[in-house]
Short mmCIF file of C-alpha atoms in Angstrom, two decimals:
data_model
loop_
_atom_site.label_atom_id
_atom_site.label_comp_id
_atom_site.label_asym_id
_atom_site.label_seq_id
_atom_site.Cartn_x
_atom_site.Cartn_y
_atom_site.Cartn_z
CA UNK A 1 52.09 -86.47 45.16
CA UNK A 2 51.34 -89.36 47.48
CA UNK A 3 48.73 -88.17 50.00
CA UNK A 4 44.95 -88.59 49.90
CA UNK A 5 43.14 -85.61 51.38
CA UNK A 6 39.53 -85.49 52.57
CA UNK A 7 37.82 -82.09 52.59
CA UNK A 8 34.71 -81.93 54.81
CA UNK A 9 32.25 -79.22 53.75
CA UNK A 10 29.25 -78.45 55.95
CA UNK A 11 27.90 -78.67 59.47
CA UNK A 12 28.54 -82.14 60.83
CA UNK A 13 27.18 -83.86 63.92
CA UNK A 14 29.59 -85.75 66.17
CA UNK A 15 28.44 -89.02 64.58
CA UNK A 16 29.12 -87.64 61.11
CA UNK A 17 32.55 -86.44 62.18
CA UNK A 18 33.30 -89.93 63.49
CA UNK A 19 32.08 -91.42 60.20
CA UNK A 20 34.53 -89.23 58.27
CA UNK A 21 37.36 -90.09 60.69
CA UNK A 22 36.77 -93.82 60.28
CA UNK A 23 36.60 -93.42 56.51
CA UNK A 24 39.96 -91.66 56.63
CA UNK A 25 41.38 -94.60 58.59
CA UNK A 26 39.89 -97.07 56.12
CA UNK A 27 41.15 -95.31 52.99
CA UNK A 28 44.63 -95.13 54.51
CA UNK A 29 44.57 -98.90 54.91
CA UNK A 30 42.82 -99.66 51.61
CA UNK A 31 45.24 -97.63 49.48
CA UNK A 32 48.23 -97.92 51.85
CA UNK A 33 48.76 -94.18 51.45
CA UNK A 34 48.83 -91.39 54.00
CA UNK A 35 45.29 -89.99 54.25
CA UNK A 36 44.55 -86.68 55.95
CA UNK A 37 41.43 -84.70 56.84
CA UNK A 38 41.60 -81.00 56.04
CA UNK A 39 39.89 -78.34 58.24
CA UNK A 40 36.14 -78.24 57.62
CA UNK A 41 34.75 -75.61 55.25
CA UNK A 42 31.43 -73.90 56.01
CA UNK A 43 28.33 -74.29 53.85
CA UNK A 44 28.57 -70.53 53.32
CA UNK A 45 31.11 -71.35 50.60
CA UNK A 46 28.15 -72.34 48.39
CA UNK A 47 26.55 -69.29 46.70
CA UNK A 48 22.78 -69.14 46.22
CA UNK A 49 23.23 -69.77 42.50
CA UNK A 50 24.34 -73.39 43.11
CA UNK A 51 21.67 -74.23 45.72
CA UNK A 52 18.15 -75.51 45.17
CA UNK A 53 15.31 -77.00 47.19
CA UNK A 54 14.23 -80.46 46.08
CA UNK A 55 11.77 -82.68 47.99
CA UNK A 56 11.86 -80.23 50.92
CA UNK A 57 15.64 -80.30 51.44
CA UNK A 58 18.55 -78.34 50.06
CA UNK A 59 20.83 -79.63 47.33
CA UNK A 60 24.16 -78.36 46.01
CA UNK A 61 25.36 -78.40 42.38
CA UNK A 62 28.08 -81.06 42.40
CA UNK A 63 30.12 -79.63 39.53
CA UNK A 64 30.59 -76.35 41.39
CA UNK A 65 32.23 -78.22 44.28
CA UNK A 66 34.80 -79.71 41.91
CA UNK A 67 35.50 -76.70 39.71
CA UNK A 68 35.20 -73.78 42.12
CA UNK A 69 36.25 -75.30 45.45
CA UNK A 70 38.30 -78.48 45.26
CA UNK A 71 40.50 -77.91 42.21
CA UNK A 72 41.51 -74.52 43.57
CA UNK A 73 42.29 -75.94 47.02
CA UNK A 74 44.05 -79.17 46.10
CA UNK A 75 47.34 -79.39 48.05
CA UNK A 76 50.51 -79.72 45.99
CA UNK A 77 51.35 -83.10 47.54
CA UNK A 78 47.82 -84.49 46.99
CA UNK A 79 47.31 -87.42 44.68
CA UNK A 80 43.57 -87.15 45.43
CA UNK A 81 41.35 -84.54 47.07
CA UNK A 82 37.91 -85.92 48.00
CA UNK A 83 35.24 -83.58 49.29
CA UNK A 84 32.64 -84.91 51.73
CA UNK A 85 29.44 -82.95 52.30
CA UNK A 86 26.34 -83.54 54.40
CA UNK A 87 24.27 -81.71 51.78
CA UNK A 88 22.53 -83.64 49.03
CA UNK A 89 24.05 -83.18 45.55
CA UNK A 90 22.65 -82.81 42.04
CA UNK A 91 24.68 -82.88 38.80
CA UNK A 92 22.37 -80.79 36.58
CA UNK A 93 18.83 -79.39 36.77
CA UNK A 94 17.05 -82.36 35.17
CA UNK A 95 18.58 -84.87 37.62
CA UNK A 96 17.09 -85.60 41.04
CA UNK A 97 20.36 -86.31 42.86
CA UNK A 98 23.76 -87.94 42.63
CA UNK A 99 25.83 -89.71 45.32
CA UNK A 100 28.97 -87.98 44.11
CA UNK A 101 30.96 -86.66 41.19
CA UNK A 102 34.63 -86.83 40.27
CA UNK A 103 37.15 -85.51 37.79
CA UNK A 104 39.66 -88.31 37.40
CA UNK A 105 41.97 -86.17 35.28
CA UNK A 106 42.17 -83.53 38.02
CA UNK A 107 42.21 -86.03 40.88
CA UNK A 108 39.27 -84.44 42.72
CA UNK A 109 35.86 -85.76 43.71
CA UNK A 110 32.98 -85.05 46.05
CA UNK A 111 30.66 -87.42 47.88
CA UNK A 112 27.47 -86.64 49.78
CA UNK A 113 26.66 -88.65 52.90
CA UNK A 114 23.07 -87.36 52.92
CA UNK A 115 21.47 -90.38 51.22
CA UNK A 116 23.63 -92.95 53.01
CA UNK A 117 21.51 -92.51 56.16
CA UNK A 118 18.27 -91.16 54.67
CA UNK A 119 19.26 -87.67 55.76
CA UNK A 120 19.61 -88.56 59.46
CA UNK A 121 22.63 -90.44 60.84
CA UNK A 122 21.93 -92.33 64.08
CA UNK A 123 23.66 -95.00 66.14
CA UNK A 124 21.37 -97.63 64.61
CA UNK A 125 22.20 -96.84 60.96
CA UNK A 126 25.79 -95.72 61.56
CA UNK A 127 27.56 -98.83 60.25
CA UNK A 128 25.34 -99.02 57.16
CA UNK A 129 26.13 -95.39 56.32
CA UNK A 130 29.82 -95.87 57.11
CA UNK A 131 30.29 -98.83 54.81
CA UNK A 132 28.44 -97.00 52.04
CA UNK A 133 30.85 -94.08 52.38
CA UNK A 134 33.81 -96.46 52.47
CA UNK A 135 32.64 -98.19 49.28
CA UNK A 136 31.83 -95.04 47.33
CA UNK A 137 35.05 -93.35 48.47
CA UNK A 138 37.34 -96.26 47.61
CA UNK A 139 35.49 -96.81 44.31
CA UNK A 140 35.88 -93.21 43.14
CA UNK A 141 39.50 -92.97 44.28
CA UNK A 142 40.16 -96.33 42.60
CA UNK A 143 39.13 -94.73 39.30
CA UNK A 144 41.69 -91.98 39.94
CA UNK A 145 44.37 -94.68 39.98
CA UNK A 146 43.24 -95.88 36.56
CA UNK A 147 40.97 -98.79 37.57
CA UNK A 148 37.84 -99.00 35.40
CA UNK A 149 34.51 -100.55 36.36
CA UNK A 150 34.89 -104.22 37.20
CA UNK A 151 33.01 -106.97 35.33
CA UNK A 152 35.10 -109.79 36.85
CA UNK A 153 33.36 -110.48 40.19
CA UNK A 154 31.40 -108.92 43.05
CA UNK A 155 33.81 -106.07 43.69
CA UNK A 156 33.90 -102.53 45.06
CA UNK A 157 34.78 -101.40 41.53
CA UNK A 158 31.46 -102.64 40.10
CA UNK A 159 29.35 -99.84 38.65
CA UNK A 160 26.46 -98.71 40.85
CA UNK A 161 23.35 -96.63 40.19
CA UNK A 162 21.48 -97.10 43.47
CA UNK A 163 22.04 -97.74 47.16
CA UNK A 164 20.63 -101.24 46.63
CA UNK A 165 23.46 -101.96 44.22
CA UNK A 166 26.00 -100.29 46.51
CA UNK A 167 24.84 -102.46 49.41
CA UNK A 168 25.05 -105.61 47.28
CA UNK A 169 28.60 -104.94 46.14
CA UNK A 170 31.38 -105.91 48.52
CA UNK A 171 33.80 -103.39 50.02
CA UNK A 172 36.73 -105.51 48.90
CA UNK A 173 38.45 -105.35 45.52
CA UNK A 174 38.43 -108.61 43.58
CA UNK A 175 41.75 -110.31 42.86
CA UNK A 176 42.09 -108.71 39.42
CA UNK A 177 41.39 -105.18 40.70
CA UNK A 178 43.79 -105.75 43.59
CA UNK A 179 46.51 -106.61 41.07
CA UNK A 180 45.72 -103.44 39.13
CA UNK A 181 45.80 -101.35 42.31
CA UNK A 182 49.09 -102.89 43.44
CA UNK A 183 50.63 -102.12 40.05
CA UNK A 184 49.78 -98.43 40.56
CA UNK A 185 50.59 -98.29 44.28
CA UNK A 186 53.37 -100.61 45.39
CA UNK A 187 52.51 -101.92 48.85
CA UNK A 188 52.87 -105.03 51.01
CA UNK A 189 49.78 -107.15 50.32
CA UNK A 190 50.05 -109.13 53.56
CA UNK A 191 50.33 -105.96 55.66
CA UNK A 192 47.33 -104.44 53.86
CA UNK A 193 45.16 -107.52 54.37
CA UNK A 194 45.98 -107.80 58.08
CA UNK A 195 45.16 -104.12 58.61
CA UNK A 196 41.86 -104.51 56.73
CA UNK A 197 40.94 -107.52 58.89
CA UNK A 198 41.65 -105.53 62.06
CA UNK A 199 39.59 -102.59 60.83
CA UNK A 200 36.59 -104.76 59.92
CA UNK A 201 36.80 -106.56 63.25
CA UNK A 202 37.05 -103.36 65.30
CA UNK A 203 34.04 -101.81 63.51
CA UNK A 204 31.99 -105.04 63.64
CA UNK A 205 31.69 -105.19 59.84
CA UNK A 206 31.20 -108.93 59.95
CA UNK A 207 30.51 -109.66 56.28
CA UNK A 208 33.70 -107.94 55.17
CA UNK A 209 35.65 -109.57 58.02
CA UNK A 210 34.50 -113.04 56.97
CA UNK A 211 35.61 -112.44 53.40
CA UNK A 212 38.96 -111.00 54.50
CA UNK A 213 39.58 -114.11 56.59
CA UNK A 214 39.10 -116.26 53.48
CA UNK A 215 41.99 -114.60 51.63
#
């Protein structure tokens, strides 16, 4: 089991499809593991019983995605299966929304891109939404490799409860979390860093590029 799979669920615009493709490329570099995108599933997979209308838009019960979709579809060679939906998510009736949900024991998680672009992805907010998806995705998958929330430095493994906190945290793992990751996944640190620099440069993610150049 050494492949990360992404499972798109929903109806995605071309920009959203590109966002998922770039996230796949990033996660492949970040974890130095083969990362593949599975064929997109339709929103029809969600029954009416797990849908609700909140603040004039539809939301999906996050736990259903894990238990009734992802766990049953996880490939045998998957170390992680991460669902990505364009629908907003909620974890239980009394909650307004959640960015995502994961079962670390089962190695499955789901992330919604809805809130990363205020429900409408455009060229102008594309990079902001992309880096949010990169951070949330690498954070949740990091947990699946046994890395807990970081209290050591500004790090992608810091806990986050809002987009403001997500934006403040860096996409990079701090030195301690990098050591933890490398103990779980044996990779060439120099190769990983050079590939991260190239990715940040190509996508004009200047803050992350500057920090990568300091390593």
